[in-house]
Short mmCIF file of C-alpha atoms in Angstrom, two decimals:
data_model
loop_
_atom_site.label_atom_id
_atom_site.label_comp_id
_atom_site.label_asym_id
_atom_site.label_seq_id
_atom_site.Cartn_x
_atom_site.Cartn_y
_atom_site.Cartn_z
CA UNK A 1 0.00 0.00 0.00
CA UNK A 2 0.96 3.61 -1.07
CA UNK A 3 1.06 7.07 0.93
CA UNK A 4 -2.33 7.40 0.26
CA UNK A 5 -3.62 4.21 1.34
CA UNK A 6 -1.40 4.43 4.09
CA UNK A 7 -3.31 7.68 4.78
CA UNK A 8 -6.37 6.18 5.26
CA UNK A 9 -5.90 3.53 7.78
CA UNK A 10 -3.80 6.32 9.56
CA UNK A 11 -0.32 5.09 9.84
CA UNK A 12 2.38 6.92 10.23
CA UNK A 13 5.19 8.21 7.44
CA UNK A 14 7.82 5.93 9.30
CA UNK A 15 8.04 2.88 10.26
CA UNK A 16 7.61 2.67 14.26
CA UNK A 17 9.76 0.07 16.57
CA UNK A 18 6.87 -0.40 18.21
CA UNK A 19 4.00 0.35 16.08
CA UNK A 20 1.55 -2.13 17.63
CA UNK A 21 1.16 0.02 20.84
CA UNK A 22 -0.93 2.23 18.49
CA UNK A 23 -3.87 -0.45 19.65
CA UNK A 24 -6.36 0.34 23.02
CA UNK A 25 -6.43 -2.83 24.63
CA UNK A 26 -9.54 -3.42 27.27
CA UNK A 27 -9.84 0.30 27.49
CA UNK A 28 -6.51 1.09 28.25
CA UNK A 29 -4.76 4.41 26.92
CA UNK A 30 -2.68 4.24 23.46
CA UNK A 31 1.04 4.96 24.34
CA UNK A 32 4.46 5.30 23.11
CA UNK A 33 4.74 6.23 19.75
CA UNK A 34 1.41 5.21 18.65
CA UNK A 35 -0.53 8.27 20.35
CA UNK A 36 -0.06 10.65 17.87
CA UNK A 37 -1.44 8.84 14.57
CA UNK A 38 -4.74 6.24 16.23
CA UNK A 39 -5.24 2.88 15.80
CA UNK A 40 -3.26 1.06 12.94
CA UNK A 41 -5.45 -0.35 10.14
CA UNK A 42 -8.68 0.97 11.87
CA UNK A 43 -10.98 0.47 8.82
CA UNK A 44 -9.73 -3.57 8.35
CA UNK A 45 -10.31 -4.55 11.44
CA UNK A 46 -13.81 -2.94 11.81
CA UNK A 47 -14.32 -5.24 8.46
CA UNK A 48 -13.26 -8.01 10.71
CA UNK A 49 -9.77 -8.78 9.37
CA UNK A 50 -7.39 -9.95 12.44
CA UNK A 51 -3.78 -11.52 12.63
CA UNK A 52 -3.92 -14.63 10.90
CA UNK A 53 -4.70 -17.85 12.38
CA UNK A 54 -5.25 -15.97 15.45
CA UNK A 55 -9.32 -14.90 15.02
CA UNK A 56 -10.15 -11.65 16.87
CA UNK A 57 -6.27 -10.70 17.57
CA UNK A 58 -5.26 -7.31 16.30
CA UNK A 59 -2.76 -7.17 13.76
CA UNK A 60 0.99 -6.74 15.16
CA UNK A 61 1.64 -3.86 12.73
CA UNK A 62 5.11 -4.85 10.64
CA UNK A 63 6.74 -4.25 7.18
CA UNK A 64 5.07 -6.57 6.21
CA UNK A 65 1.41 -7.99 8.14
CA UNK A 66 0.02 -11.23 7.12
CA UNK A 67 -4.36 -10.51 7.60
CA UNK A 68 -7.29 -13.19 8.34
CA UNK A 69 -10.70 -12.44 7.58
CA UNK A 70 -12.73 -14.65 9.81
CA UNK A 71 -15.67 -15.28 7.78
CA UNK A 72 -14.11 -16.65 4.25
CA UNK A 73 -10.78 -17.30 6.14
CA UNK A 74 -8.89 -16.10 3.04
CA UNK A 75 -5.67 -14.15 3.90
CA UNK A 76 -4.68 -10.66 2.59
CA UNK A 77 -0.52 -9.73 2.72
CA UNK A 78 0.11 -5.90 3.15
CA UNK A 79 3.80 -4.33 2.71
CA UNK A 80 3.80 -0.66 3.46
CA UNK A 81 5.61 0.94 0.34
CA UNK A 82 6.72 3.89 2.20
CA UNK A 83 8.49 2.22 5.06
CA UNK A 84 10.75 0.11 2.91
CA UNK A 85 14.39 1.07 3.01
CA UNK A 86 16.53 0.87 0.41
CA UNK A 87 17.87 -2.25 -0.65
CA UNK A 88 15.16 -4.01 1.45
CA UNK A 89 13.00 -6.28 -0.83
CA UNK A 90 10.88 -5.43 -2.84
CA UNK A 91 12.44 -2.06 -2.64
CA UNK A 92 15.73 -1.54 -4.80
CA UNK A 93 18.63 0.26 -4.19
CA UNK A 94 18.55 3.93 -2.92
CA UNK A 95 17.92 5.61 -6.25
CA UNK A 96 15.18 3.09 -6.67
CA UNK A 97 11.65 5.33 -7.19
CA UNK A 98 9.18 2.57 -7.77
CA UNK A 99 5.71 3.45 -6.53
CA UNK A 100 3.30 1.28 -4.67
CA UNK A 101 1.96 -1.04 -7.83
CA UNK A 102 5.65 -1.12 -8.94
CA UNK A 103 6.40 -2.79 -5.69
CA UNK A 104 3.79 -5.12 -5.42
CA UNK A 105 4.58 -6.53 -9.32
CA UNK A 106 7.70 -7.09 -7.66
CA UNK A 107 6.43 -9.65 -4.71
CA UNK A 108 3.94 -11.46 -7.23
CA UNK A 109 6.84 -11.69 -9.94
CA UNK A 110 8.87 -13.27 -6.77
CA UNK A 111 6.19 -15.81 -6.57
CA UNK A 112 5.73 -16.13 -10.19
CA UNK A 113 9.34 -17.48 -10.15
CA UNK A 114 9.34 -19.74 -6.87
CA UNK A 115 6.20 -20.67 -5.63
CA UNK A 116 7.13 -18.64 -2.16
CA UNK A 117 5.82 -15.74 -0.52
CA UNK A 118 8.30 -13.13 0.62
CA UNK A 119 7.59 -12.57 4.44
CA UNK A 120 9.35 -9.64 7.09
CA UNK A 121 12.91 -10.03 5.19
CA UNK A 122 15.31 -12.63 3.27
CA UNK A 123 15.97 -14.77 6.04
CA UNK A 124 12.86 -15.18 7.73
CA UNK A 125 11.75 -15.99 3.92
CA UNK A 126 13.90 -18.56 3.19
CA UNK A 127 14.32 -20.27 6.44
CA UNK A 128 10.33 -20.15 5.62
CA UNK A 129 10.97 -21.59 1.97
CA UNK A 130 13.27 -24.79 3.32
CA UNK A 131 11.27 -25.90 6.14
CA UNK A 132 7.93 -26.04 3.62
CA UNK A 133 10.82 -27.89 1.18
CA UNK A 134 11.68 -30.20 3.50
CA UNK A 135 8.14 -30.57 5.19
CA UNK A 136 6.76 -31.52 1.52
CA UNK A 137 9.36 -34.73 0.92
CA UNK A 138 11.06 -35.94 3.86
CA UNK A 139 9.74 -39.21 4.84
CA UNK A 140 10.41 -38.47 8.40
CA UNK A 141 9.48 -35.46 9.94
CA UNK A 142 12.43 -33.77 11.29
CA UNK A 143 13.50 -31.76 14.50
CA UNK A 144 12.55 -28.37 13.64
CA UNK A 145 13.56 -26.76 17.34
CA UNK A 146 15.65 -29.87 19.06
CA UNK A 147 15.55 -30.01 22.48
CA UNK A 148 18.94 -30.36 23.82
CA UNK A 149 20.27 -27.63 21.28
CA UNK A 150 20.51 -25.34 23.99
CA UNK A 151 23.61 -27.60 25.30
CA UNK A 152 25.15 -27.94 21.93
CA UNK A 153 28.71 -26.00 21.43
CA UNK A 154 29.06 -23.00 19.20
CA UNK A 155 30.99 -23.83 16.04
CA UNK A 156 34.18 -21.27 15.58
CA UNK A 157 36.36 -22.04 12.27
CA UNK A 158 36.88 -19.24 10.15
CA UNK A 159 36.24 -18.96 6.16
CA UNK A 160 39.10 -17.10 5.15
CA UNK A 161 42.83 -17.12 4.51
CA UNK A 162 46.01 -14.52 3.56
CA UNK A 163 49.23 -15.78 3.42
CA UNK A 164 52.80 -13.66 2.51
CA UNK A 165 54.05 -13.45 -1.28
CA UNK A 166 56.88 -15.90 -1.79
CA UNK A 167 60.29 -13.90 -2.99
CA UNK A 168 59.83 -15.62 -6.30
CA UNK A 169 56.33 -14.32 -5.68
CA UNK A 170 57.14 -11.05 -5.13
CA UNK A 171 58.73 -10.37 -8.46
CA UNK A 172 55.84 -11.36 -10.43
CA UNK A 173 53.43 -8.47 -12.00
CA UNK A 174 50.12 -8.65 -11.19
CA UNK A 175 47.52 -9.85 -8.71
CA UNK A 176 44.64 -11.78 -9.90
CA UNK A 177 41.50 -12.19 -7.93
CA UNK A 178 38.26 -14.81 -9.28
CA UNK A 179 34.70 -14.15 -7.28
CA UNK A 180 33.44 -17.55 -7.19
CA UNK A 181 29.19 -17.44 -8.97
CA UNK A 182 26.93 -17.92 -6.13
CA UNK A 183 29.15 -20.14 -4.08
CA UNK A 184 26.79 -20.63 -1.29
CA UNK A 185 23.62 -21.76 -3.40
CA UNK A 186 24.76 -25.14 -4.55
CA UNK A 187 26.09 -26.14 -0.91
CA UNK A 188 22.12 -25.87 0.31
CA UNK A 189 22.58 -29.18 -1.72
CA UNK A 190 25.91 -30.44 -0.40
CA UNK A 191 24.99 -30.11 3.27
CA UNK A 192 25.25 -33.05 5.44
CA UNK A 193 22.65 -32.74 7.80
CA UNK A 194 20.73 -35.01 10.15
CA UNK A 195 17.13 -34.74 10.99
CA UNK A 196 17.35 -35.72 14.60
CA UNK A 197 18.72 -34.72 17.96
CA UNK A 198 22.19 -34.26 18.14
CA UNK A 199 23.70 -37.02 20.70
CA UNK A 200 26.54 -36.38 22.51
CA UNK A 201 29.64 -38.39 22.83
CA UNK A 202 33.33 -38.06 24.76
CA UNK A 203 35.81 -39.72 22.29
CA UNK A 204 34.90 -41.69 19.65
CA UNK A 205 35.95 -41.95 15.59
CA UNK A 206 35.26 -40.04 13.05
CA UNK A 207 31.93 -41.67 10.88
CA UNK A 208 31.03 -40.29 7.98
CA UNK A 209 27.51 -41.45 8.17
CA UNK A 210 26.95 -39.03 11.19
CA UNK A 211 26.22 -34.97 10.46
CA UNK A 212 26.38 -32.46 13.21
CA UNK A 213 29.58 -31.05 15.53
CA UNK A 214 32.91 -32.37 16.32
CA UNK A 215 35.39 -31.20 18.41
CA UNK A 216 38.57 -32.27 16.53
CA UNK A 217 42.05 -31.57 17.37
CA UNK A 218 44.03 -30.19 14.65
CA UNK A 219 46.69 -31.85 12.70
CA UNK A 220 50.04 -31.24 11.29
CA UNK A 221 49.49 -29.16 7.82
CA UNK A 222 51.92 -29.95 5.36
CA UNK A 223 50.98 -27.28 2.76
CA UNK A 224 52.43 -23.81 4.07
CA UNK A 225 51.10 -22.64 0.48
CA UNK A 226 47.63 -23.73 0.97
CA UNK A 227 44.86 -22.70 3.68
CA UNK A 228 44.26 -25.61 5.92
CA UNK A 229 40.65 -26.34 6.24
CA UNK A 230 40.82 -24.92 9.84
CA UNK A 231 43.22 -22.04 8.38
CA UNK A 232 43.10 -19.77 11.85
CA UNK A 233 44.22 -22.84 14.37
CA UNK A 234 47.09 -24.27 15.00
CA UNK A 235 48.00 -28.05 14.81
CA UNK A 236 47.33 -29.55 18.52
CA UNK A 237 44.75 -26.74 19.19
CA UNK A 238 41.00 -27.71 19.60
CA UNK A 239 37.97 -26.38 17.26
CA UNK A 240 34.54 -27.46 16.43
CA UNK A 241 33.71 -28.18 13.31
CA UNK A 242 31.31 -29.80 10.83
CA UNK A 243 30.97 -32.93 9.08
CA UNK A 244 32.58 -31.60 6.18
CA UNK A 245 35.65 -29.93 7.24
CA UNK A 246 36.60 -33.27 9.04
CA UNK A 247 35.36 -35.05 5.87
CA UNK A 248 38.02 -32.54 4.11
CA UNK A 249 40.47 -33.83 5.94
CA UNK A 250 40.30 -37.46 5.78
CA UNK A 251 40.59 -36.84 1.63
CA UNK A 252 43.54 -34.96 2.38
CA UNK A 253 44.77 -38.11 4.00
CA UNK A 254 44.79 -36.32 7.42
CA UNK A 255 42.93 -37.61 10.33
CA UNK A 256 42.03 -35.30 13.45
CA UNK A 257 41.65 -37.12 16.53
CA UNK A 258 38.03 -36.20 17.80
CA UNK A 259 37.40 -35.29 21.24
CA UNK A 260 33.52 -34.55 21.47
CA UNK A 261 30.74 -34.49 18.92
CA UNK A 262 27.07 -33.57 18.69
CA UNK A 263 25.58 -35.99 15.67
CA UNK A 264 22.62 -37.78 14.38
CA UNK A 265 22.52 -39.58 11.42
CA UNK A 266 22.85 -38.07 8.21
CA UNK A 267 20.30 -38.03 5.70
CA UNK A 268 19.52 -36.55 2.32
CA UNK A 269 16.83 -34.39 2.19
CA UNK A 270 15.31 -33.66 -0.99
CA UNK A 271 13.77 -30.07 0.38
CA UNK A 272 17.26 -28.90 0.59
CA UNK A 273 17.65 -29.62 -3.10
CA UNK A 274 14.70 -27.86 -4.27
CA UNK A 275 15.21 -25.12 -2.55
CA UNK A 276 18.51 -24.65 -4.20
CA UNK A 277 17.23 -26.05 -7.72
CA UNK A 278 14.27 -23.59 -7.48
CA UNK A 279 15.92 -20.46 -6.69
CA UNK A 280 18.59 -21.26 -9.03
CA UNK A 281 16.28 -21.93 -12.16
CA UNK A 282 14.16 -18.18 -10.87
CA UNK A 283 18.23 -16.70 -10.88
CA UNK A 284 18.62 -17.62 -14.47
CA UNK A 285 15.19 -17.15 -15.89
CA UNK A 286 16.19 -13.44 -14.34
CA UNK A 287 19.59 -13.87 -16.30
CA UNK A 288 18.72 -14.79 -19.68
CA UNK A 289 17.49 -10.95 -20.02
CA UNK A 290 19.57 -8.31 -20.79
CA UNK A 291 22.35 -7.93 -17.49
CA UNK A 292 25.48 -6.17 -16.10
CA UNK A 293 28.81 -7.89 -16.25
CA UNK A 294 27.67 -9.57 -12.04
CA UNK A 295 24.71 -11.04 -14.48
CA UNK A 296 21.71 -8.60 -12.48
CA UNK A 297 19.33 -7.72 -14.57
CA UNK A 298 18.88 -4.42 -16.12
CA UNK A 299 15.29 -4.30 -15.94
CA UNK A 300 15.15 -2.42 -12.29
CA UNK A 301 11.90 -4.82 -11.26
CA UNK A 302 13.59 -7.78 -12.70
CA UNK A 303 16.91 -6.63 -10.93
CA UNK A 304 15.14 -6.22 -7.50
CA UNK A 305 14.01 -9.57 -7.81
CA UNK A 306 17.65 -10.87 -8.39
CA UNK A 307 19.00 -9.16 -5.30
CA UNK A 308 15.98 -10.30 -3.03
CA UNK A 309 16.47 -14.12 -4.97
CA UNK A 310 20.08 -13.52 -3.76
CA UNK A 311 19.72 -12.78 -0.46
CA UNK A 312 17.54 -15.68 0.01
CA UNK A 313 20.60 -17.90 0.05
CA UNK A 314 23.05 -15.47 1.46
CA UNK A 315 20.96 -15.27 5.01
CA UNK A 316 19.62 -18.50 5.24
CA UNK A 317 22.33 -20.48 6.61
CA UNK A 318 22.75 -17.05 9.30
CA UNK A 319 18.89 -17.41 10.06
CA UNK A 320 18.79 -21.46 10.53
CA UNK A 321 21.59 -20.36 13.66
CA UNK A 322 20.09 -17.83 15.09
CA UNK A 323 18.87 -18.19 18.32
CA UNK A 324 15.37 -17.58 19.22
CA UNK A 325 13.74 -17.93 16.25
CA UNK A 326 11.24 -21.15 16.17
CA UNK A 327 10.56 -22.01 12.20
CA UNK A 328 13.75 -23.86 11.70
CA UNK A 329 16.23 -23.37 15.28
CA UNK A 330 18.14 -25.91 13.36
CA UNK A 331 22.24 -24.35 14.30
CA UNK A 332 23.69 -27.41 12.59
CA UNK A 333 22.05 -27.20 9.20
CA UNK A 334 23.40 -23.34 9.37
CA UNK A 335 27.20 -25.00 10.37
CA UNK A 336 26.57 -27.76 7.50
CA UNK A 337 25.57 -25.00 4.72
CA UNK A 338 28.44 -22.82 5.80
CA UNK A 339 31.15 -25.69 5.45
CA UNK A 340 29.72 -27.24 2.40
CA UNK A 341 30.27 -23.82 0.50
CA UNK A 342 33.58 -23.49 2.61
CA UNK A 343 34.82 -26.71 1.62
CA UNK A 344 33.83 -26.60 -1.58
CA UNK A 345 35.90 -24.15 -2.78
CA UNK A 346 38.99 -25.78 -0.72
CA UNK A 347 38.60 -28.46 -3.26
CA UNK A 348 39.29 -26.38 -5.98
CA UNK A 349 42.04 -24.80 -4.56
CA UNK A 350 43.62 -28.37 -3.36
CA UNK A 351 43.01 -29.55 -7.18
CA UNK A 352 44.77 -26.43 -8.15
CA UNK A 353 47.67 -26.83 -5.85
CA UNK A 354 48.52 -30.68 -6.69
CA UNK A 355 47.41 -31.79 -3.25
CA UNK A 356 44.26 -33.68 -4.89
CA UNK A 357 43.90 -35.35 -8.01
CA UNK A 358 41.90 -33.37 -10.86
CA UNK A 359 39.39 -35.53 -11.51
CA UNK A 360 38.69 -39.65 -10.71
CA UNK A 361 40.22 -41.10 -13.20
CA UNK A 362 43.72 -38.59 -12.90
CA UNK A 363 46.70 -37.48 -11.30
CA UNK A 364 46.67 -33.96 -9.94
CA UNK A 365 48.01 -31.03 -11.74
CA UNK A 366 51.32 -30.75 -13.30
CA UNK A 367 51.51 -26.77 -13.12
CA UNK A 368 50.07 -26.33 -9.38
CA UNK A 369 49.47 -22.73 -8.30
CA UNK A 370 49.15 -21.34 -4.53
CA UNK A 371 46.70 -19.11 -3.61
CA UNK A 372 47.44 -15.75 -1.44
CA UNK A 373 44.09 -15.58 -0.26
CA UNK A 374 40.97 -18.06 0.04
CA UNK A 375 37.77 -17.02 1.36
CA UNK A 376 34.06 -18.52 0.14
CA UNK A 377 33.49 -15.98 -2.30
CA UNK A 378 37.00 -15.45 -4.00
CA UNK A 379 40.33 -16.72 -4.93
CA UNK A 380 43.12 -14.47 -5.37
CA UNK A 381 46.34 -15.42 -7.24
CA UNK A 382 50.17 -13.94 -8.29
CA UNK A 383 50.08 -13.80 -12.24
CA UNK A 384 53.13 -13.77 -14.29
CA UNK A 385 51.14 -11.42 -17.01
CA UNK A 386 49.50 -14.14 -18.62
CA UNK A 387 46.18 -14.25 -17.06
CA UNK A 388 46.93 -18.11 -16.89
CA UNK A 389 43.67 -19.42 -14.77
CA UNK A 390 44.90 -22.04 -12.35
CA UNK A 391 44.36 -25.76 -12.94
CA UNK A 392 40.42 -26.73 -12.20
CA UNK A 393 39.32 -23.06 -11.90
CA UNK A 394 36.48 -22.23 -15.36
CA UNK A 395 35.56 -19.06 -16.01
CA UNK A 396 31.90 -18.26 -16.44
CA UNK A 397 28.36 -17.27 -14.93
CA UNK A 398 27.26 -21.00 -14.04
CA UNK A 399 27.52 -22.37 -10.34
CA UNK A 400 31.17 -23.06 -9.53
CA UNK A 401 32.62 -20.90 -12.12
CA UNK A 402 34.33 -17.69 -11.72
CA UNK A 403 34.06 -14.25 -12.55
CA UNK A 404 37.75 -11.98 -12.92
CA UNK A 405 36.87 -9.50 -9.86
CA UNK A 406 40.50 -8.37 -9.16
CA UNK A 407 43.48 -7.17 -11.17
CA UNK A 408 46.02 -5.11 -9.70
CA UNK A 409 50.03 -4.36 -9.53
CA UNK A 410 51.76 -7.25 -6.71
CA UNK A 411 53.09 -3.25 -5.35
CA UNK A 412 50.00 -2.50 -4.42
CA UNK A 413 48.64 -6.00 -3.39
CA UNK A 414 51.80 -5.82 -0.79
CA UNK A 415 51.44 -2.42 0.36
CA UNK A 416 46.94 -3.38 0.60
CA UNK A 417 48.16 -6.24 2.97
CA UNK A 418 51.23 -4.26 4.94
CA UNK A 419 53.71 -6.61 3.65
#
């Protein structure tokens, strides 16, 4: 709804913190902020609308307020145009000057593409998206807010690595960085996760067929050219991981001892898959348009969709961690998303730096290259003046793929990093 709609159910120009004390509740006084501009959404509710599922309840008063008519039952979705910031979906960027209808073509075309509605913001959205995923095809219905998950640890390994230049390093040209496409969509497909409570046990070996937490201690890393999968801890210091990181390095032929873990059996659920397949397939539909070199659509609707497609994935894993929140309180799918993409692109740089073979059927690389920085997102590289891409790495706008995002003089790389 526009300004002038907005008008008429008397809500204010800005969005409140605290909007819903606007209400009189069993004749008490209206306080707070919600004095000065009356009851929110006055004319709905004497129609009879109410929060939904909740009959007679007065609307909490959001960014976006799901409505309940208690006669027909059929539910009405209201985003107030005006108190969208920028960048906050379906609103563009701060330039963006789309009008109410604008906006709502937006949210259906979201739809249109997924089969989802967009709810208070990405995360709530896509946490929102997976658990109806997984709801629709898991045979057995999983934990959704465990029990015990109060108890379990908090996960700390980092996602990022900077070494020093080499001397022989050092006298090269150039600096070449590669942003990886999307590189945490296709691990919502590569997570190991379990469905069940996490169990907790002292000791132990490492099982593949288990997903959750493990406290590992770290071994010896014999590639001072190559992030360890645990880049920020020493060997013999203690760090809890996921499945996949300790998965890592067993194919590395490395084998932490483990110490304590939090697992359940891991399982494959196909909701995790369509909820990556499905926002992928909306991404490119979105692509196949006219776009900027980052592939966003020119087309500022079509582009708005794009970003709020993108932060879908971006957030989720964040949101399935967060504590509190009771769609999805599932901290170990959020660890298991996070190393999947982590992991994923350690394989690329192990296959670049001859530490794992290339493919099945081969040896690894004869012209290995060592990265000066790793993080999810982006690989950065010393470059002879060639442009040469390392062994394994394609570039190109499909998942796992890269994009040229950095090219500068090695002077300035040192002088960026103080070294």
């Amino acid at each position: 709804i526009g300004p002038d709609v907005r008008d008429a159910y008397r809500l204010p120009a800005q969005r409140l913190e605290r909007l819903q004390s606007a209400w009189t509740k069993e004749g008490r006084p209206t306080r707070g902020p919600g004095k000065a501009h009356g009851a929110a959404f006055w004319p709905l509710v004497q129609a009879g609308w109410h929060r939904a599922r909740k009959p007679e309840e007065r609307p909490i008063v959001m960014g976006v307020t799901t409505l309940q008519h208690p006669e027909h039952g059929r539910f009405v979705r209201l985003v107030v145009a005006d108190w969208l910031r920028a960048g906050e979906f379906p609103r563009g960027g701060r330039d963006d000057a789309a009008g109410a209808m604008e906006l709502a073509y937006r949210l259906e075309r979201f739809n249109e593409l997924t089969g989802w509605n967009w709810t208070s913001s990405a995360g709530n959205t896509a946490v929102d998206a997976l658990r109806g995923s997984v709801s629709a095809t898991a045979r057995h219905r999983p934990r959704w807010v465990p029990e015990n998950s109060y108890r379990w640890p908090k996960w700390g390994a980092a996602d990022a690595w900077t070494r020093t230049p080499t001397d022989e390093e050092r006298t090269l040209p150039r600096v070449l960085g590669w942003d990886q496409v999307k590189a945490y969509l296709p691990a919502y497909g590569q997570a190991i996760v379990t469905g069940d409570e996490l169990r907790h046990e002292i000791g132990g070996e490492f099982d593949p067929g288990q997903a959750g937490l493990w406290l590992i201690t770290v071994p010896e890393w014999p590639h001072p050219l190559l992030p360890s999968p645990v880049p920020e801890i020493a060997a013999g210091g203690r760090v809890w991981v996921g499945t996949a990181v300790v998965k890592m390095f067993h194919d590395l032929g490395l084998e932490p001892a483990i110490q304590e873990s939090w697992t359940g059996k891991a399982t494959s659920f196909e909701g995790f898959r369509t909820f990556y397949s499905t926002t992928w397939n909306a991404l490119k539909t979105l692509e196949a348009a006219d776009t900027d070199a980052k592939g966003c659509p020119l087309d500022p609707d079509e582009a708005a969709v794009w970003n709020g497609l993108k932060a879908l994935y971006r957030t989720c894993h964040g949101k399935l961690r967060e504590p509190g929140q009771s769609l999805a309180a599932r901290p170990d799918w959020g660890i298991a998303v996070r190393d999947a993409a982590w992991t994923g692109v350690l394989r690329k740089v192990y296959k670049a730096g001859g530490v794992l073979p290339m493919a099945k059927n081969q040896g690894p690389t004869p012209t290995p290259r060592f990265p000066l920085h790793v993080d999810t997102d982006e690989v950065v590289y010393a470059d002879d003046g060639t442009g040469r891409l390392p062994s394994g790495l394609v570039v190109g706008r499909g998942l796992g793929q890269f994009r040229q995002k950095t090219d500068i003089p090695m002077t300035e790389w040192l002088k960026e990093k103080g070294q």
